[in-house]
Each structure stands twice: as C-alpha cells, then as structure tokens.
PDB file of N, CA and C in Angstrom:
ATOM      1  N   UNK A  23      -3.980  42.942 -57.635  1.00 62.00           N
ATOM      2  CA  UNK A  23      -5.239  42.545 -58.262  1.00 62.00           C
ATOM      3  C   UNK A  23      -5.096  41.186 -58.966  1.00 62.00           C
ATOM      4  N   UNK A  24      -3.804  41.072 -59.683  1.00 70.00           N
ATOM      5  CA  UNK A  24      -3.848  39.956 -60.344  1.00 70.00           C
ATOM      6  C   UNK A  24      -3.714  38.363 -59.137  1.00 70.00           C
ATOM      7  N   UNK A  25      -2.719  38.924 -58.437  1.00 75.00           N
ATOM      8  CA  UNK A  25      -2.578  37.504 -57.402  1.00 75.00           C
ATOM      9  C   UNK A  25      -4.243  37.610 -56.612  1.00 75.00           C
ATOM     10  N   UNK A  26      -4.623  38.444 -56.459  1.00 80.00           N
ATOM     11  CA  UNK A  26      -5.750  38.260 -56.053  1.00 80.00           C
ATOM     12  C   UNK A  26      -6.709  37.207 -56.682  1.00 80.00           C
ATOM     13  N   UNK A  27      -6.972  37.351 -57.968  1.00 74.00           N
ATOM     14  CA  UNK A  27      -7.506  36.807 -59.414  1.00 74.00           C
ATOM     15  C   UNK A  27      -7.134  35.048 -58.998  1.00 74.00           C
ATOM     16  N   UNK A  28      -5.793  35.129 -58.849  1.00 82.00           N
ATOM     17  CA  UNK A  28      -4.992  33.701 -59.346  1.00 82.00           C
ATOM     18  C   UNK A  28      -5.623  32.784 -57.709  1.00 82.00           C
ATOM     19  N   UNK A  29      -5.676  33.840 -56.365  1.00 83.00           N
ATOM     20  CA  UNK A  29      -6.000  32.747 -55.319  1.00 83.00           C
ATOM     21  C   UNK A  29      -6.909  32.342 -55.223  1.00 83.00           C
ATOM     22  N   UNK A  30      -8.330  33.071 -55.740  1.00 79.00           N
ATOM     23  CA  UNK A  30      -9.694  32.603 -56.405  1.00 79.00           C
ATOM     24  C   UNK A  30      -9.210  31.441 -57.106  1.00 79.00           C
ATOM     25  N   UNK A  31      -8.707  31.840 -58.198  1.00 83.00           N
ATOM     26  CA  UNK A  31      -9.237  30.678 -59.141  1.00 83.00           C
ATOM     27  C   UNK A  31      -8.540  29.439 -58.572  1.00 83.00           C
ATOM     28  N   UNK A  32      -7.545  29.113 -57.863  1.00 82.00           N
ATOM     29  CA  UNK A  32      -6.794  28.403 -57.178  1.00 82.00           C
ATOM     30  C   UNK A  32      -8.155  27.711 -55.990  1.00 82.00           C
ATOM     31  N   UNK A  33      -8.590  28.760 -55.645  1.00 86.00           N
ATOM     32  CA  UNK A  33      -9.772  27.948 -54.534  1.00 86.00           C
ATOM     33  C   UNK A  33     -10.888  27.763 -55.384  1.00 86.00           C
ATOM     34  N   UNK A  34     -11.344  27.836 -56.236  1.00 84.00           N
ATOM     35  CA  UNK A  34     -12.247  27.310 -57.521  1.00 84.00           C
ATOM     36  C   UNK A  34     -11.893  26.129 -57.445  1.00 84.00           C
ATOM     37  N   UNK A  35     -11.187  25.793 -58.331  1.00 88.00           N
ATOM     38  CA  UNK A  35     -10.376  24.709 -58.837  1.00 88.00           C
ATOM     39  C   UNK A  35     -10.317  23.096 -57.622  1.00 88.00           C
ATOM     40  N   UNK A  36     -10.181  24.151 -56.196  1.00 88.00           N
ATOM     41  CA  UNK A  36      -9.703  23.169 -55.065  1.00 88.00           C
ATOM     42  C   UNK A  36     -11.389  22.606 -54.880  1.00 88.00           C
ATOM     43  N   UNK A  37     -12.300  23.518 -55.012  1.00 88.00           N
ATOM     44  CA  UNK A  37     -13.701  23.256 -54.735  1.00 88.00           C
ATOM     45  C   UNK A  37     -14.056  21.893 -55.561  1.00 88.00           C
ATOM     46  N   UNK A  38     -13.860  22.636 -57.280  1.00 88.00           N
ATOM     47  CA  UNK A  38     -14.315  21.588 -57.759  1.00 88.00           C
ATOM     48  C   UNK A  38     -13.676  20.056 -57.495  1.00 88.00           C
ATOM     49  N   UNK A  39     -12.305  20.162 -57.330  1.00 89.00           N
ATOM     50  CA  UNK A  39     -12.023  18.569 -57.158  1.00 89.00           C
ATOM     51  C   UNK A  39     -12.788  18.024 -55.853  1.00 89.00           C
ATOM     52  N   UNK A  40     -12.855  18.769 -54.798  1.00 90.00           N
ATOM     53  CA  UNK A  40     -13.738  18.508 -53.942  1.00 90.00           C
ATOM     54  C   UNK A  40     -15.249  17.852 -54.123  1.00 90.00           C
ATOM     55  N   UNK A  41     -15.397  18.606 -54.847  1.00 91.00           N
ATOM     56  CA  UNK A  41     -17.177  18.090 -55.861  1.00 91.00           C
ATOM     57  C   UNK A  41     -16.817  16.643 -56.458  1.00 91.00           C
ATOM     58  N   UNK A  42     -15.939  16.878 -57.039  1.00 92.00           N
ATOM     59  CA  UNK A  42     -15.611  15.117 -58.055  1.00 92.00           C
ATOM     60  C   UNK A  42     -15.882  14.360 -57.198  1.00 92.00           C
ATOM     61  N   UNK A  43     -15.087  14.500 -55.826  1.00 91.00           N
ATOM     62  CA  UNK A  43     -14.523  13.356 -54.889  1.00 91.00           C
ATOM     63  C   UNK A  43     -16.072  13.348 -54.448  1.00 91.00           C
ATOM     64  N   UNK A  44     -16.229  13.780 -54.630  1.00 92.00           N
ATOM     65  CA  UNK A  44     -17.462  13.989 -53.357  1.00 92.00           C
ATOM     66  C   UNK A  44     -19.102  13.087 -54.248  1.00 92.00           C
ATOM     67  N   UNK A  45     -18.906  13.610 -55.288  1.00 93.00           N
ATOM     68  CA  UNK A  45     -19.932  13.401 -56.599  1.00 93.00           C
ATOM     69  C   UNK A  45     -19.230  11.587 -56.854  1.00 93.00           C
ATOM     70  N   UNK A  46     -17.933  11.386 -56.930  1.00 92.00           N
ATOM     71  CA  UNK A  46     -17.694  10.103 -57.048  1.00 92.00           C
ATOM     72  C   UNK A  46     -17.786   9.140 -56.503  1.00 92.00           C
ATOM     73  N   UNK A  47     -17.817   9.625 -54.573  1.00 93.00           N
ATOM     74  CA  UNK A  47     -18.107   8.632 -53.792  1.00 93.00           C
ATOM     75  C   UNK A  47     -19.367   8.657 -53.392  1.00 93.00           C
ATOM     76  N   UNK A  48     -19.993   9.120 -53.594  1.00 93.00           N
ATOM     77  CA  UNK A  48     -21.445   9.628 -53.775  1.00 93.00           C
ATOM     78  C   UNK A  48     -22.440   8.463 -54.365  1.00 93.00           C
ATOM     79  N   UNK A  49     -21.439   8.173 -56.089  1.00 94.00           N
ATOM     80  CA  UNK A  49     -22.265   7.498 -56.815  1.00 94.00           C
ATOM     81  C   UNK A  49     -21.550   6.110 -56.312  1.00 94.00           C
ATOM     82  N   UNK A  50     -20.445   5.637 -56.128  1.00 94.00           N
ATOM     83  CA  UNK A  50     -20.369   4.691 -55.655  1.00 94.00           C
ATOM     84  C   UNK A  50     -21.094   4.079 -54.725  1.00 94.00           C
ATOM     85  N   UNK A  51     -20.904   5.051 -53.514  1.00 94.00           N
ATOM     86  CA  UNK A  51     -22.037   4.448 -52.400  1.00 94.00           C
ATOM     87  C   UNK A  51     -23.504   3.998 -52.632  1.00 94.00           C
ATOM     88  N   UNK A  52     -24.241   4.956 -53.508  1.00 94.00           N
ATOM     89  CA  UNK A  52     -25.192   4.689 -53.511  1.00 94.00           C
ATOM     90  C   UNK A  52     -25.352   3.281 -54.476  1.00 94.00           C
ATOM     91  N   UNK A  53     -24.605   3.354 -55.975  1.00 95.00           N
ATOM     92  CA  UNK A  53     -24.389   2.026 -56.514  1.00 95.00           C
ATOM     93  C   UNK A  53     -24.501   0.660 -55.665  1.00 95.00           C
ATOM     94  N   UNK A  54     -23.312   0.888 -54.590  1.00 95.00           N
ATOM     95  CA  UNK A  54     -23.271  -0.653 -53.818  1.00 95.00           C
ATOM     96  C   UNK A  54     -24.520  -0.824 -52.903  1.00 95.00           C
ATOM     97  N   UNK A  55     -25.158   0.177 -52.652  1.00 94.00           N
ATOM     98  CA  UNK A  55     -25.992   0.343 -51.687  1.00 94.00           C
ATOM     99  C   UNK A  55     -27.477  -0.567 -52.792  1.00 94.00           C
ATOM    100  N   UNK A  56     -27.384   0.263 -53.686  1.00 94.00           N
ATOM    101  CA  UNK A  56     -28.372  -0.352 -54.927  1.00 94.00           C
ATOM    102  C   UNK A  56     -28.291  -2.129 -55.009  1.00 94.00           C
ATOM    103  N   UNK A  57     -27.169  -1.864 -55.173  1.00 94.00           N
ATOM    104  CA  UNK A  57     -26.730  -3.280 -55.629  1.00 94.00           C
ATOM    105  C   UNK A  57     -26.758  -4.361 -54.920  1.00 94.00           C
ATOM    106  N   UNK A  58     -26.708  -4.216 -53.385  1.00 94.00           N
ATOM    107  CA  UNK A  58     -26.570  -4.976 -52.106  1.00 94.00           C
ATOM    108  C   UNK A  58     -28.616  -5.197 -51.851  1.00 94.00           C
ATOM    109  N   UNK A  59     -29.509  -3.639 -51.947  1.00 94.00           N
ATOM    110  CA  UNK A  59     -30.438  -4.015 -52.113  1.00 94.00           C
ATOM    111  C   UNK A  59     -31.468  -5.472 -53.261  1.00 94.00           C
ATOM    112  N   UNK A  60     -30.887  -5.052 -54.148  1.00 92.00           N
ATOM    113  CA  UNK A  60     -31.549  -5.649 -55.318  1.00 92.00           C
ATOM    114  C   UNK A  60     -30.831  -6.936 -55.119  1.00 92.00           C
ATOM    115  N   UNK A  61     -29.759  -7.476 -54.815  1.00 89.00           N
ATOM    116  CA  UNK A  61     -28.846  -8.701 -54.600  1.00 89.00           C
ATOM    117  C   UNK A  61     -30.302  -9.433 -53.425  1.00 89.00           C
ATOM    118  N   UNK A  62     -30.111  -8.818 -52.452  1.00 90.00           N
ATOM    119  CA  UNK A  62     -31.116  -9.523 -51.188  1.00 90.00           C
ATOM    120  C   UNK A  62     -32.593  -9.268 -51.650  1.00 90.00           C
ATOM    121  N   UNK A  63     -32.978  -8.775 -52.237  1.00 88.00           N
ATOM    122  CA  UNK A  63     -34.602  -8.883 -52.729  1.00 88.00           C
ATOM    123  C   UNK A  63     -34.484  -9.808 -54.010  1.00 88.00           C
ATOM    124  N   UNK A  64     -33.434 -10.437 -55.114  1.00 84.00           N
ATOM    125  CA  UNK A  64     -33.177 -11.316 -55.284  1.00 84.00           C
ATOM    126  C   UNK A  64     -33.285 -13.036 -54.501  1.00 84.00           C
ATOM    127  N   UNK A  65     -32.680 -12.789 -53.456  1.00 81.00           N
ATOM    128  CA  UNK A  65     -32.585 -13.721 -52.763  1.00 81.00           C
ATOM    129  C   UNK A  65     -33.456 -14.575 -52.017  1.00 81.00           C
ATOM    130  N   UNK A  66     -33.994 -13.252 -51.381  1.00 71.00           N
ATOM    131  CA  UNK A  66     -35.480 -13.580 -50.662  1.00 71.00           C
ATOM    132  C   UNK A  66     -36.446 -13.744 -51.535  1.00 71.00           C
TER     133      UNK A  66
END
C-alpha cells in the first residue's frame, strides 16, 4: 500500500514538472510571438 502511495506521488510530481515545462514554453512562445507582432505593426 505504501509503495503504492510513493509511485503516485512520484507520477504527480513527474506531471507537474511537465506542466512547468510546458506552462514555460508556452509563455515564452507566445511572448516572442507578441513581441515579433507589435515589433512589425511598429514598423509598418
């Protein structure tokens, strides 16, 4: 029961860093994506 307990929370854990990565490149992309917009509507 207990190792049971521990491989959950072990795949919890793996999820959330998954989310970070995922949530981090996420906001990056969309940032440069922002940023590349507003740069060329600048321009033009």
């Amino acid at each position: 029961r207990l190792h049971k307990i521990d491989k959950f929370e072990r795949k919890n854990s793996l999820v959330l860093d998954n989310l970070t990565y995922i949530l981090h490149f996420g906001i990056s992309f969309v940032f440069e994506w922002f940023i590349n917009i507003f740069i060329k509507g600048k321009l033009s």
